Coordinates of C-alpha atoms in Angstrom, one line a residue:
X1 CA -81.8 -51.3 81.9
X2 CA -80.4 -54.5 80.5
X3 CA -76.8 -54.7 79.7
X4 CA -75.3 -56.0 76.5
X5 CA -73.1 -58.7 78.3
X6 CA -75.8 -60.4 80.2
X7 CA -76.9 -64.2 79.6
X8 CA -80.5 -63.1 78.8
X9 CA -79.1 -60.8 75.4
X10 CA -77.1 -63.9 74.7
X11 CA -80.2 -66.0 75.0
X12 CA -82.4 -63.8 72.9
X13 CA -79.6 -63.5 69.5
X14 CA -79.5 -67.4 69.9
X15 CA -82.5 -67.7 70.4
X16 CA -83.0 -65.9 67.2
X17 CA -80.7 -68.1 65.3
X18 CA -82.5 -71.1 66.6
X19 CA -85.7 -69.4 64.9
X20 CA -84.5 -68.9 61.8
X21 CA -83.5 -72.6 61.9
X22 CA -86.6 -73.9 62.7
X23 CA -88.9 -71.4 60.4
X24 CA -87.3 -72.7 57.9
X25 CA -87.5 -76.3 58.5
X26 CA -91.3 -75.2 59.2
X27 CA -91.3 -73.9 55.1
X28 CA -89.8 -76.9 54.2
X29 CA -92.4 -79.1 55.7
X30 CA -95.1 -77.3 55.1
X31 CA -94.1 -76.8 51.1
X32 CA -93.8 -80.8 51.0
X33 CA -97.4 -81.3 51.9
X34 CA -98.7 -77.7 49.8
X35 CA -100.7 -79.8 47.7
X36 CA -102.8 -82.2 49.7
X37 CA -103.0 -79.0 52.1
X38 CA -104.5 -76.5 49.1
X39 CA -106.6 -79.3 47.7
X40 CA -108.0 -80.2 51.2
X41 CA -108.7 -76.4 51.9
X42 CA -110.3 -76.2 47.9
X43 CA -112.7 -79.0 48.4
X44 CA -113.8 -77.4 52.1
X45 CA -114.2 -74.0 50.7
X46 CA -116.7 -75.8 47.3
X47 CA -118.8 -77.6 50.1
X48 CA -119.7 -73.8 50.9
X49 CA -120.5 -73.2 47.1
X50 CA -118.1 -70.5 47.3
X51 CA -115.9 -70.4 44.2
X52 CA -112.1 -70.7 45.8
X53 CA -110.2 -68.8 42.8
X54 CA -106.4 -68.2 43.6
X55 CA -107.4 -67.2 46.9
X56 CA -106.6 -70.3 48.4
X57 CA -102.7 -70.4 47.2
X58 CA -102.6 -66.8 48.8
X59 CA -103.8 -68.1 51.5
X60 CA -101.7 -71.3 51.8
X61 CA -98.5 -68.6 51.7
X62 CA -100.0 -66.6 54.2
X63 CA -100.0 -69.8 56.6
X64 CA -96.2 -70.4 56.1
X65 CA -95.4 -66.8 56.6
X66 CA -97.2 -66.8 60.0
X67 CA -95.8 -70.4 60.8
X68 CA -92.4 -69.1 60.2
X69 CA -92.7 -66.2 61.9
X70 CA -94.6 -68.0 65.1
X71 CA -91.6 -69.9 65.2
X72 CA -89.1 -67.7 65.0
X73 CA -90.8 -65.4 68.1
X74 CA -91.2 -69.4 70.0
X75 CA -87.9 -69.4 69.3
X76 CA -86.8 -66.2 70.3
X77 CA -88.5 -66.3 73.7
X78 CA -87.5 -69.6 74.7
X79 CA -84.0 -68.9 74.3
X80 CA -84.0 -65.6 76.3
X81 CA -85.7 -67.8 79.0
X82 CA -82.8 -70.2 78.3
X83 CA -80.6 -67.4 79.2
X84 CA -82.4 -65.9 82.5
X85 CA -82.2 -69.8 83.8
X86 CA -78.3 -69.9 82.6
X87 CA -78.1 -66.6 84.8
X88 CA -80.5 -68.0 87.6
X89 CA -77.9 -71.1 87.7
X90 CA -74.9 -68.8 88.6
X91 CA -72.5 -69.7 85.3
X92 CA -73.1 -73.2 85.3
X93 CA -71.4 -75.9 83.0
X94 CA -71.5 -75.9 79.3
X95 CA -73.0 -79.6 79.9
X96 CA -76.1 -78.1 81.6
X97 CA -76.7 -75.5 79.4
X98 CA -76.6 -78.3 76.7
X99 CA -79.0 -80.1 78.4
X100 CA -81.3 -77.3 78.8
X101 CA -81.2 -76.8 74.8
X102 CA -81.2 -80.1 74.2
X103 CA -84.7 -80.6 76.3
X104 CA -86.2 -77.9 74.3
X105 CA -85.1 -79.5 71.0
X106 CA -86.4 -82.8 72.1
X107 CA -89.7 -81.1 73.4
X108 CA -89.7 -79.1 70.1
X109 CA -88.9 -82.5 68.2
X110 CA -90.9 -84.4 69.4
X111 CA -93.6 -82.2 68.3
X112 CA -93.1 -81.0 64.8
X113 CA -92.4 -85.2 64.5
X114 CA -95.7 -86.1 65.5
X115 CA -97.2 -83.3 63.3
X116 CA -95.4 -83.5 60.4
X117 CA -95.4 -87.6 60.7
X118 CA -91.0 -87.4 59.9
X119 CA -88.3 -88.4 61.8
X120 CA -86.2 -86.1 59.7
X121 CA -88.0 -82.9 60.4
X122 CA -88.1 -83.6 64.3
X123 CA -84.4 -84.3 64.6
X124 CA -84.2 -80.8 62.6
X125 CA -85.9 -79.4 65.3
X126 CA -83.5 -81.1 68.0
X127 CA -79.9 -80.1 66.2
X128 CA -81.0 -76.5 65.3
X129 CA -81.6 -75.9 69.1
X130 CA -78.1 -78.1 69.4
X131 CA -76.6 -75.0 67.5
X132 CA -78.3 -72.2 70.4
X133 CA -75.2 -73.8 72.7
X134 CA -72.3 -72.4 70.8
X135 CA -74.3 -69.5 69.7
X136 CA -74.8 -68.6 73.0
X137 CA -71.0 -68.7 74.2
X138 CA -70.0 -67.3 70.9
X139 CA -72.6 -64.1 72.1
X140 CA -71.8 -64.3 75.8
X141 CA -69.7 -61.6 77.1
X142 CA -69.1 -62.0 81.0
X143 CA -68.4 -58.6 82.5
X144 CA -64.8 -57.8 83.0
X145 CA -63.4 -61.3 80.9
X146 CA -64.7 -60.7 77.8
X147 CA -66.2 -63.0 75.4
X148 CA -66.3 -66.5 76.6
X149 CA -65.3 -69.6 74.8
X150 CA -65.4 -73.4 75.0
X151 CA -62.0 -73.8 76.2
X152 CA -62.7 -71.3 79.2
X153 CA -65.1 -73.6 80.2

C-alpha cells in the first residue's frame, strides 16, 4: 500500500493543482476562438445538408469539458511520475526537481503555443507547472521529519 508521506502522493496533489491550472488556461483559449471554432463546425455540418440547430454550441461545450478534463488527468499523471523520479533520485535538490517541472512546462508550452498560435497561453502552461515545485514541498512529508520546506533544503 502506498503511504501518505511518499513523493509519489505529493506528486499526484500537485500534479492536480498543475491541472486545474492548465484546464483552465485550456477554457480560456479555447472560449477566445468559440466563434470561428462553432462557425467552422456549422458550415462542415450544412455541407452534409444536415440542419446544425443548437446542437453545435452543445457540442462546442462538450469539447472544453473534455479538454479540461484531459488536461487535468495529463496533469495529474505527469506529476505523480514527477514524484516516482523525485523518489527514484534519492531526495535530490530543489534545483532538480525544478528542472524536471520546468521541462514539462516547456514541453507542455511549447505545445499549447504552437496550437493555440500565443506566446501568452504557452508561458501559462510553463509557470503553472513552475507552481507543482512548491506545491510539491508544501505536500511532501518525509517520514520521521515532517513536512519539508524550502529552507530545509
Amino acid at each position: 500500500m502506498v503511504e501518505q508521506h511518499d513523493p509519489a502522493h505529493a506528486g499526484v496533489k500537485a500534479g492536480r493543482v498543475v491541472g486545474l491550472l492548465t484546464a483552465l488556461l485550456v477554457v480560456i483559449s479555447l472560449f477566445r476562438v468559440q466563434e470561428s471554432f462553432v462557425g467552422r463546425l456549422v458550415s462542415l455540418i450544412e455541407l452534409t445538408g444536415i440542419d446544425p440547430g443548437p446542437s453545435v454550441t452543445v457540442y462546442f461545450y462538450l469539447y472544453v469539458g473534455g479538454a479540461a478534463l484531459g488536461r487535468y488527468a495529463l496533469c495529474y499523471i505527469v506529476g505523480s511520475l514527477i514524484g516516482v523520479v523525485y523518489d527514484w533520485l534519492d531526495d535530490p535538490p530543489v534545483a532538480v526537481l525544478a528542472g524536471i517541472a520546468l521541462l514539462a512546462g516547456l514541453i507542455d508550452g511549447a505545445a499549447a503555443a504552437g496550437d493555440t498560435r500565443s506566446i501568452l497561453i504557452g508561458l501559462g502552461y510553463v509557470l503553472a507547472w513552475l507552481c507543482y515545485v512548491p506545491v510539491f514541498f508544501w505536500l511532501f512529508e518525509d517520514g520521521d521529519r515532517g513536512i519539508r520546506r524550502f529552507e530545509e533544503r
